[in-house]
């Protein structure tokens, strides 16, 4: 899977086929499709372009999840904007809705009320019953529960969330594997994917930026063999713009 923050090439007829071909050649089986404010401003055109692009992606055997990630939607006063957008996009043939709502982006440390707001947003979204709901999250919220903090992984199944992409951004594959395996064993009611970064703005310890495509493919294969037994269902990359190919 790969995060497609800039979706213009996929949504435009002139570049759609080439973009889908490049994704398949890179070994991708799943796309997390993000939207820009400009695209969202014209819902009618966006729905038309999405319909054609999703049909073309499905013909290529690609799954497509709608990726939305504005942290303002975590807070009660920001939540209605997310729900309105989802209602406007209802009926589009996405395979899933993937919310990348990082509570840390609203400031650190994260108070218990913000974690509860996050869970409340997920509950409100789940009640719309648009598409299967999944999330991205930093792995810290899936470690041992902390006194006074809501237990996020305990609460997710009650909110219709079964699939979680664990953001374990490290260039050390042994460390990411161990952390992902421990979390998967601790929370068997959830299904996990391992999220990694190729973004150049991160440190060399956090990102796989600059690695040769062949080396990255070898590492992905090692992960797949090692992690499947623990129930880790795949690897997600942030993002496509910087993916080595």
PDB file of C-alpha atoms in Angstrom:
ATOM      1  CA  UNK A   1       0.000   0.000   0.000  1.00  0.00           C
ATOM      2  CA  UNK A   2       1.138   3.553  -0.649  1.00  0.00           C
ATOM      3  CA  UNK A   3      -0.102   6.960   0.504  1.00  0.00           C
ATOM      4  CA  UNK A   4      -1.078   9.021  -2.526  1.00  0.00           C
ATOM      5  CA  UNK A   5      -1.260  12.540  -1.112  1.00  0.00           C
ATOM      6  CA  UNK A   6      -1.128  14.198  -4.544  1.00  0.00           C
ATOM      7  CA  UNK A   7      -3.872  12.447  -6.500  1.00  0.00           C
ATOM      8  CA  UNK A   8      -3.953  14.679  -9.569  1.00  0.00           C
ATOM      9  CA  UNK A   9      -2.155  12.218 -11.854  1.00  0.00           C
ATOM     10  CA  UNK A  10      -4.572   9.465 -10.902  1.00  0.00           C
ATOM     11  CA  UNK A  11      -7.708  11.572 -11.231  1.00  0.00           C
ATOM     12  CA  UNK A  12      -6.854  13.226 -14.559  1.00  0.00           C
ATOM     13  CA  UNK A  13      -7.689  11.226 -17.715  1.00  0.00           C
ATOM     14  CA  UNK A  14      -4.431  12.113 -19.461  1.00  0.00           C
ATOM     15  CA  UNK A  15      -2.174  10.680 -16.750  1.00  0.00           C
ATOM     16  CA  UNK A  16      -4.412   8.038 -15.098  1.00  0.00           C
ATOM     17  CA  UNK A  17      -3.225   5.006 -17.071  1.00  0.00           C
ATOM     18  CA  UNK A  18       0.477   5.822 -16.636  1.00  0.00           C
ATOM     19  CA  UNK A  19       0.007   6.374 -12.915  1.00  0.00           C
ATOM     20  CA  UNK A  20      -1.780   3.064 -12.451  1.00  0.00           C
ATOM     21  CA  UNK A  21       0.891   1.275 -14.471  1.00  0.00           C
ATOM     22  CA  UNK A  22       3.654   2.812 -12.328  1.00  0.00           C
ATOM     23  CA  UNK A  23       1.876   1.751  -9.141  1.00  0.00           C
ATOM     24  CA  UNK A  24       1.518  -1.828 -10.354  1.00  0.00           C
ATOM     25  CA  UNK A  25       5.138  -1.970 -11.522  1.00  0.00           C
ATOM     26  CA  UNK A  26       6.237  -0.848  -8.057  1.00  0.00           C
ATOM     27  CA  UNK A  27       4.409  -3.820  -6.580  1.00  0.00           C
ATOM     28  CA  UNK A  28       1.561  -1.868  -5.031  1.00  0.00           C
ATOM     29  CA  UNK A  29      -1.695  -3.658  -4.320  1.00  0.00           C
ATOM     30  CA  UNK A  30      -3.431  -0.898  -2.382  1.00  0.00           C
ATOM     31  CA  UNK A  31      -3.680   2.893  -2.718  1.00  0.00           C
ATOM     32  CA  UNK A  32      -4.515   5.374   0.029  1.00  0.00           C
ATOM     33  CA  UNK A  33      -5.981   8.214  -2.002  1.00  0.00           C
ATOM     34  CA  UNK A  34      -5.822  11.693  -0.471  1.00  0.00           C
ATOM     35  CA  UNK A  35      -7.731  14.769  -1.632  1.00  0.00           C
ATOM     36  CA  UNK A  36      -6.772  18.429  -1.811  1.00  0.00           C
ATOM     37  CA  UNK A  37      -8.887  21.350  -0.593  1.00  0.00           C
ATOM     38  CA  UNK A  38      -9.220  22.475  -4.212  1.00  0.00           C
ATOM     39  CA  UNK A  39     -10.644  19.106  -5.257  1.00  0.00           C
ATOM     40  CA  UNK A  40     -13.069  19.028  -2.338  1.00  0.00           C
ATOM     41  CA  UNK A  41     -14.287  22.529  -3.220  1.00  0.00           C
ATOM     42  CA  UNK A  42     -15.884  21.126  -6.399  1.00  0.00           C
ATOM     43  CA  UNK A  43     -17.635  17.970  -5.195  1.00  0.00           C
ATOM     44  CA  UNK A  44     -19.527  17.381  -8.444  1.00  0.00           C
ATOM     45  CA  UNK A  45     -16.346  17.266 -10.537  1.00  0.00           C
ATOM     46  CA  UNK A  46     -14.540  15.321  -7.825  1.00  0.00           C
ATOM     47  CA  UNK A  47     -17.214  12.603  -7.752  1.00  0.00           C
ATOM     48  CA  UNK A  48     -17.030  12.266 -11.550  1.00  0.00           C
ATOM     49  CA  UNK A  49     -13.221  11.979 -11.536  1.00  0.00           C
ATOM     50  CA  UNK A  50     -13.227   9.591  -8.578  1.00  0.00           C
ATOM     51  CA  UNK A  51     -15.775   7.289 -10.208  1.00  0.00           C
ATOM     52  CA  UNK A  52     -13.661   6.892 -13.340  1.00  0.00           C
ATOM     53  CA  UNK A  53     -10.386   6.564 -11.455  1.00  0.00           C
ATOM     54  CA  UNK A  54     -11.702   4.016  -8.982  1.00  0.00           C
ATOM     55  CA  UNK A  55     -13.174   1.911 -11.772  1.00  0.00           C
ATOM     56  CA  UNK A  56      -9.827   1.983 -13.622  1.00  0.00           C
ATOM     57  CA  UNK A  57      -7.887   1.084 -10.453  1.00  0.00           C
ATOM     58  CA  UNK A  58     -10.205  -1.830  -9.705  1.00  0.00           C
ATOM     59  CA  UNK A  59      -9.762  -3.092 -13.266  1.00  0.00           C
ATOM     60  CA  UNK A  60      -6.010  -3.207 -12.516  1.00  0.00           C
ATOM     61  CA  UNK A  61      -6.642  -5.217  -9.351  1.00  0.00           C
ATOM     62  CA  UNK A  62      -5.851  -2.336  -7.011  1.00  0.00           C
ATOM     63  CA  UNK A  63      -7.736  -1.622  -3.804  1.00  0.00           C
ATOM     64  CA  UNK A  64      -8.379   2.054  -3.105  1.00  0.00           C
ATOM     65  CA  UNK A  65      -9.004   3.525   0.346  1.00  0.00           C
ATOM     66  CA  UNK A  66     -10.128   7.122   0.798  1.00  0.00           C
ATOM     67  CA  UNK A  67      -7.420   8.803   2.887  1.00  0.00           C
ATOM     68  CA  UNK A  68      -8.430  11.750   5.062  1.00  0.00           C
ATOM     69  CA  UNK A  69      -6.119  13.309   7.611  1.00  0.00           C
ATOM     70  CA  UNK A  70      -6.970  16.753   8.979  1.00  0.00           C
ATOM     71  CA  UNK A  71      -6.235  16.643  12.743  1.00  0.00           C
ATOM     72  CA  UNK A  72      -8.793  19.437  13.287  1.00  0.00           C
ATOM     73  CA  UNK A  73     -11.477  16.778  12.782  1.00  0.00           C
ATOM     74  CA  UNK A  74     -10.487  15.206  16.098  1.00  0.00           C
ATOM     75  CA  UNK A  75     -11.955  18.088  18.085  1.00  0.00           C
ATOM     76  CA  UNK A  76     -15.744  18.347  18.584  1.00  0.00           C
ATOM     77  CA  UNK A  77     -15.998  21.673  16.737  1.00  0.00           C
ATOM     78  CA  UNK A  78     -14.110  20.291  13.728  1.00  0.00           C
ATOM     79  CA  UNK A  79     -15.957  16.993  13.505  1.00  0.00           C
ATOM     80  CA  UNK A  80     -19.018  18.236  11.540  1.00  0.00           C
ATOM     81  CA  UNK A  81     -16.809  19.232   8.588  1.00  0.00           C
ATOM     82  CA  UNK A  82     -15.536  15.652   8.284  1.00  0.00           C
ATOM     83  CA  UNK A  83     -19.024  14.188   8.517  1.00  0.00           C
ATOM     84  CA  UNK A  84     -20.307  16.624   5.872  1.00  0.00           C
ATOM     85  CA  UNK A  85     -17.493  15.672   3.482  1.00  0.00           C
ATOM     86  CA  UNK A  86     -18.176  11.962   3.962  1.00  0.00           C
ATOM     87  CA  UNK A  87     -21.854  12.471   3.207  1.00  0.00           C
ATOM     88  CA  UNK A  88     -20.914  14.359   0.030  1.00  0.00           C
ATOM     89  CA  UNK A  89     -18.742  11.435  -1.101  1.00  0.00           C
ATOM     90  CA  UNK A  90     -21.175   8.689  -0.055  1.00  0.00           C
ATOM     91  CA  UNK A  91     -21.683   6.005  -2.676  1.00  0.00           C
ATOM     92  CA  UNK A  92     -18.233   6.288  -4.217  1.00  0.00           C
ATOM     93  CA  UNK A  93     -16.806   2.762  -4.736  1.00  0.00           C
ATOM     94  CA  UNK A  94     -13.935   3.024  -2.255  1.00  0.00           C
ATOM     95  CA  UNK A  95     -12.801  -0.195  -0.618  1.00  0.00           C
ATOM     96  CA  UNK A  96     -12.287   1.507   2.750  1.00  0.00           C
ATOM     97  CA  UNK A  97     -12.126   4.828   4.576  1.00  0.00           C
ATOM     98  CA  UNK A  98      -8.700   5.400   6.124  1.00  0.00           C
ATOM     99  CA  UNK A  99      -8.460   8.151   8.741  1.00  0.00           C
ATOM    100  CA  UNK A 100      -4.952   9.396   9.483  1.00  0.00           C
ATOM    101  CA  UNK A 101      -5.861  11.624  12.436  1.00  0.00           C
ATOM    102  CA  UNK A 102      -2.663  12.083  14.417  1.00  0.00           C
ATOM    103  CA  UNK A 103      -3.464  13.358  17.897  1.00  0.00           C
ATOM    104  CA  UNK A 104       0.153  14.440  18.341  1.00  0.00           C
ATOM    105  CA  UNK A 105      -0.224  17.097  15.633  1.00  0.00           C
ATOM    106  CA  UNK A 106      -2.456  19.139  17.935  1.00  0.00           C
ATOM    107  CA  UNK A 107       0.333  19.427  20.507  1.00  0.00           C
ATOM    108  CA  UNK A 108       2.342  17.360  22.979  1.00  0.00           C
ATOM    109  CA  UNK A 109       1.771  15.945  25.511  1.00  0.00           C
ATOM    110  CA  UNK A 110      -1.583  14.537  24.458  1.00  0.00           C
ATOM    111  CA  UNK A 111      -4.218  14.939  27.197  1.00  0.00           C
ATOM    112  CA  UNK A 112      -6.735  12.140  27.853  1.00  0.00           C
ATOM    113  CA  UNK A 113      -9.552  14.378  26.596  1.00  0.00           C
ATOM    114  CA  UNK A 114      -7.974  14.519  23.134  1.00  0.00           C
ATOM    115  CA  UNK A 115      -7.715  10.745  22.931  1.00  0.00           C
ATOM    116  CA  UNK A 116     -11.373  10.539  23.873  1.00  0.00           C
ATOM    117  CA  UNK A 117     -12.231  13.147  21.228  1.00  0.00           C
ATOM    118  CA  UNK A 118     -10.382  11.021  18.673  1.00  0.00           C
ATOM    119  CA  UNK A 119     -12.418   7.972  19.666  1.00  0.00           C
ATOM    120  CA  UNK A 120     -15.616  10.034  19.555  1.00  0.00           C
ATOM    121  CA  UNK A 121     -14.809  11.154  16.004  1.00  0.00           C
ATOM    122  CA  UNK A 122     -14.281   7.539  14.965  1.00  0.00           C
ATOM    123  CA  UNK A 123     -17.618   6.602  16.514  1.00  0.00           C
ATOM    124  CA  UNK A 124     -19.409   9.402  14.658  1.00  0.00           C
ATOM    125  CA  UNK A 125     -17.829   8.319  11.365  1.00  0.00           C
ATOM    126  CA  UNK A 126     -18.638   4.653  11.948  1.00  0.00           C
ATOM    127  CA  UNK A 127     -22.297   5.536  12.463  1.00  0.00           C
ATOM    128  CA  UNK A 128     -22.460   6.903   8.897  1.00  0.00           C
ATOM    129  CA  UNK A 129     -21.715   3.380   7.587  1.00  0.00           C
ATOM    130  CA  UNK A 130     -20.076   4.680   4.415  1.00  0.00           C
ATOM    131  CA  UNK A 131     -17.110   2.309   3.937  1.00  0.00           C
ATOM    132  CA  UNK A 132     -15.164  -0.069   6.206  1.00  0.00           C
ATOM    133  CA  UNK A 133     -13.312   2.182   8.659  1.00  0.00           C
ATOM    134  CA  UNK A 134      -9.587   1.893   9.363  1.00  0.00           C
ATOM    135  CA  UNK A 135      -6.934   4.166  10.805  1.00  0.00           C
ATOM    136  CA  UNK A 136      -3.259   5.080  10.926  1.00  0.00           C
ATOM    137  CA  UNK A 137      -1.697   5.724  14.298  1.00  0.00           C
ATOM    138  CA  UNK A 138       1.625   6.100  16.037  1.00  0.00           C
ATOM    139  CA  UNK A 139       2.452   2.827  17.727  1.00  0.00           C
ATOM    140  CA  UNK A 140       2.650   4.429  21.192  1.00  0.00           C
ATOM    141  CA  UNK A 141      -1.123   4.175  21.658  1.00  0.00           C
ATOM    142  CA  UNK A 142      -0.938   0.399  21.209  1.00  0.00           C
ATOM    143  CA  UNK A 143       1.771  -0.205  23.775  1.00  0.00           C
ATOM    144  CA  UNK A 144       0.915  -0.854  27.406  1.00  0.00           C
ATOM    145  CA  UNK A 145      -2.084   1.183  28.521  1.00  0.00           C
ATOM    146  CA  UNK A 146      -1.182   4.184  30.668  1.00  0.00           C
ATOM    147  CA  UNK A 147      -2.980   5.050  33.883  1.00  0.00           C
ATOM    148  CA  UNK A 148      -5.582   7.771  33.323  1.00  0.00           C
ATOM    149  CA  UNK A 149      -5.517   7.457  29.517  1.00  0.00           C
ATOM    150  CA  UNK A 150      -8.314   5.893  27.444  1.00  0.00           C
ATOM    151  CA  UNK A 151      -7.330   2.467  26.120  1.00  0.00           C
ATOM    152  CA  UNK A 152      -7.406   3.170  22.386  1.00  0.00           C
ATOM    153  CA  UNK A 153      -7.035  -0.413  21.087  1.00  0.00           C
ATOM    154  CA  UNK A 154      -9.691  -1.610  23.560  1.00  0.00           C
ATOM    155  CA  UNK A 155     -12.158   0.936  22.200  1.00  0.00           C
ATOM    156  CA  UNK A 156     -11.547   0.580  18.446  1.00  0.00           C
ATOM    157  CA  UNK A 157     -13.569  -2.593  17.746  1.00  0.00           C
ATOM    158  CA  UNK A 158     -16.585  -0.962  19.420  1.00  0.00           C
ATOM    159  CA  UNK A 159     -16.236   1.832  16.850  1.00  0.00           C
ATOM    160  CA  UNK A 160     -16.082  -0.468  13.856  1.00  0.00           C
ATOM    161  CA  UNK A 161     -12.295  -0.210  13.456  1.00  0.00           C
ATOM    162  CA  UNK A 162     -10.589  -3.544  12.821  1.00  0.00           C
ATOM    163  CA  UNK A 163      -7.625  -2.494  10.671  1.00  0.00           C
ATOM    164  CA  UNK A 164      -4.783  -0.298  11.901  1.00  0.00           C
ATOM    165  CA  UNK A 165      -1.632   0.886  10.105  1.00  0.00           C
ATOM    166  CA  UNK A 166       1.062   1.215  12.769  1.00  0.00           C
ATOM    167  CA  UNK A 167       3.377   4.137  12.147  1.00  0.00           C
ATOM    168  CA  UNK A 168       6.731   2.757  13.287  1.00  0.00           C
ATOM    169  CA  UNK A 169       9.068   5.065  11.435  1.00  0.00           C
ATOM    170  CA  UNK A 170      12.519   3.578  11.828  1.00  0.00           C
ATOM    171  CA  UNK A 171      15.236   2.496   9.410  1.00  0.00           C
ATOM    172  CA  UNK A 172      15.883  -0.457  11.746  1.00  0.00           C
ATOM    173  CA  UNK A 173      13.758  -3.314  10.331  1.00  0.00           C
ATOM    174  CA  UNK A 174      14.376  -5.552  13.330  1.00  0.00           C
ATOM    175  CA  UNK A 175      12.990  -2.923  15.701  1.00  0.00           C
ATOM    176  CA  UNK A 176       9.886  -2.237  13.572  1.00  0.00           C
ATOM    177  CA  UNK A 177       9.247  -5.976  13.251  1.00  0.00           C
ATOM    178  CA  UNK A 178       9.542  -6.633  16.984  1.00  0.00           C
ATOM    179  CA  UNK A 179       7.273  -3.702  17.889  1.00  0.00           C
ATOM    180  CA  UNK A 180       4.636  -4.671  15.312  1.00  0.00           C
ATOM    181  CA  UNK A 181       4.681  -8.323  16.387  1.00  0.00           C
ATOM    182  CA  UNK A 182       4.339  -7.426  20.071  1.00  0.00           C
ATOM    183  CA  UNK A 183       1.380  -5.145  19.359  1.00  0.00           C
ATOM    184  CA  UNK A 184      -0.330  -7.729  17.131  1.00  0.00           C
ATOM    185  CA  UNK A 185      -0.003 -10.346  19.866  1.00  0.00           C
ATOM    186  CA  UNK A 186      -1.305  -7.937  22.519  1.00  0.00           C
ATOM    187  CA  UNK A 187      -4.431  -6.947  20.543  1.00  0.00           C
ATOM    188  CA  UNK A 188      -5.689 -10.018  18.625  1.00  0.00           C
ATOM    189  CA  UNK A 189      -9.086  -8.397  17.925  1.00  0.00           C
ATOM    190  CA  UNK A 190      -7.342  -5.968  15.544  1.00  0.00           C
ATOM    191  CA  UNK A 191      -5.602  -6.506  12.218  1.00  0.00           C
ATOM    192  CA  UNK A 192      -2.403  -4.527  11.652  1.00  0.00           C
ATOM    193  CA  UNK A 193      -0.260  -3.249   8.800  1.00  0.00           C
ATOM    194  CA  UNK A 194       3.231  -1.803   9.211  1.00  0.00           C
ATOM    195  CA  UNK A 195       3.580   1.787   7.994  1.00  0.00           C
ATOM    196  CA  UNK A 196       7.021   3.034   6.927  1.00  0.00           C
ATOM    197  CA  UNK A 197       8.304   6.292   5.453  1.00  0.00           C
ATOM    198  CA  UNK A 198      10.397   7.205   2.425  1.00  0.00           C
ATOM    199  CA  UNK A 199       9.992  10.934   3.019  1.00  0.00           C
ATOM    200  CA  UNK A 200      13.255  12.903   2.627  1.00  0.00           C
ATOM    201  CA  UNK A 201      12.321  15.475   5.281  1.00  0.00           C
ATOM    202  CA  UNK A 202      12.617  12.854   8.032  1.00  0.00           C
ATOM    203  CA  UNK A 203      15.934  11.842   9.565  1.00  0.00           C
ATOM    204  CA  UNK A 204      18.025   9.015   8.152  1.00  0.00           C
ATOM    205  CA  UNK A 205      17.088   6.948  11.218  1.00  0.00           C
ATOM    206  CA  UNK A 206      13.356   7.346  10.473  1.00  0.00           C
ATOM    207  CA  UNK A 207      13.078   7.166   6.686  1.00  0.00           C
ATOM    208  CA  UNK A 208      14.059   4.791   3.872  1.00  0.00           C
ATOM    209  CA  UNK A 209      14.593   7.765   1.582  1.00  0.00           C
ATOM    210  CA  UNK A 210      17.387   7.273  -0.951  1.00  0.00           C
ATOM    211  CA  UNK A 211      17.414   3.476  -0.767  1.00  0.00           C
ATOM    212  CA  UNK A 212      17.673   1.674  -4.105  1.00  0.00           C
ATOM    213  CA  UNK A 213      14.376   0.168  -5.313  1.00  0.00           C
ATOM    214  CA  UNK A 214      15.855  -3.352  -5.388  1.00  0.00           C
ATOM    215  CA  UNK A 215      17.027  -3.057  -1.769  1.00  0.00           C
ATOM    216  CA  UNK A 216      13.625  -1.810  -0.683  1.00  0.00           C
ATOM    217  CA  UNK A 217      11.852  -4.663  -2.476  1.00  0.00           C
ATOM    218  CA  UNK A 218      14.123  -7.173  -0.735  1.00  0.00           C
ATOM    219  CA  UNK A 219      13.321  -5.624   2.630  1.00  0.00           C
ATOM    220  CA  UNK A 220       9.594  -5.736   1.892  1.00  0.00           C
ATOM    221  CA  UNK A 221       9.889  -9.429   1.090  1.00  0.00           C
ATOM    222  CA  UNK A 222      11.730 -10.063   4.368  1.00  0.00           C
ATOM    223  CA  UNK A 223       8.982  -8.249   6.251  1.00  0.00           C
ATOM    224  CA  UNK A 224       6.239 -10.176   4.499  1.00  0.00           C
ATOM    225  CA  UNK A 225       7.781 -13.536   5.297  1.00  0.00           C
ATOM    226  CA  UNK A 226       8.584 -12.614   8.894  1.00  0.00           C
ATOM    227  CA  UNK A 227       5.437 -10.688   9.810  1.00  0.00           C
ATOM    228  CA  UNK A 228       2.686 -12.736   8.178  1.00  0.00           C
ATOM    229  CA  UNK A 229       2.904 -15.345  10.920  1.00  0.00           C
ATOM    230  CA  UNK A 230       2.119 -12.612  13.452  1.00  0.00           C
ATOM    231  CA  UNK A 231      -0.916 -11.417  11.535  1.00  0.00           C
ATOM    232  CA  UNK A 232       0.670  -8.285  10.029  1.00  0.00           C
ATOM    233  CA  UNK A 233      -1.168  -8.129   6.712  1.00  0.00           C
ATOM    234  CA  UNK A 234       1.034  -5.754   4.711  1.00  0.00           C
ATOM    235  CA  UNK A 235       3.405  -2.798   4.448  1.00  0.00           C
ATOM    236  CA  UNK A 236       2.253   0.794   3.864  1.00  0.00           C
ATOM    237  CA  UNK A 237       4.551   3.501   2.487  1.00  0.00           C
ATOM    238  CA  UNK A 238       4.334   7.230   3.014  1.00  0.00           C
ATOM    239  CA  UNK A 239       4.348   8.424   0.362  1.00  0.00           C
ATOM    240  CA  UNK A 240       4.184   7.751  -3.393  1.00  0.00           C
ATOM    241  CA  UNK A 241       5.812  11.041  -4.383  1.00  0.00           C
ATOM    242  CA  UNK A 242       9.095   9.918  -2.815  1.00  0.00           C
ATOM    243  CA  UNK A 243       8.857   6.152  -3.320  1.00  0.00           C
ATOM    244  CA  UNK A 244      12.025   4.797  -5.029  1.00  0.00           C
ATOM    245  CA  UNK A 245      11.210   3.586  -8.522  1.00  0.00           C
TER     246      UNK A 245
END
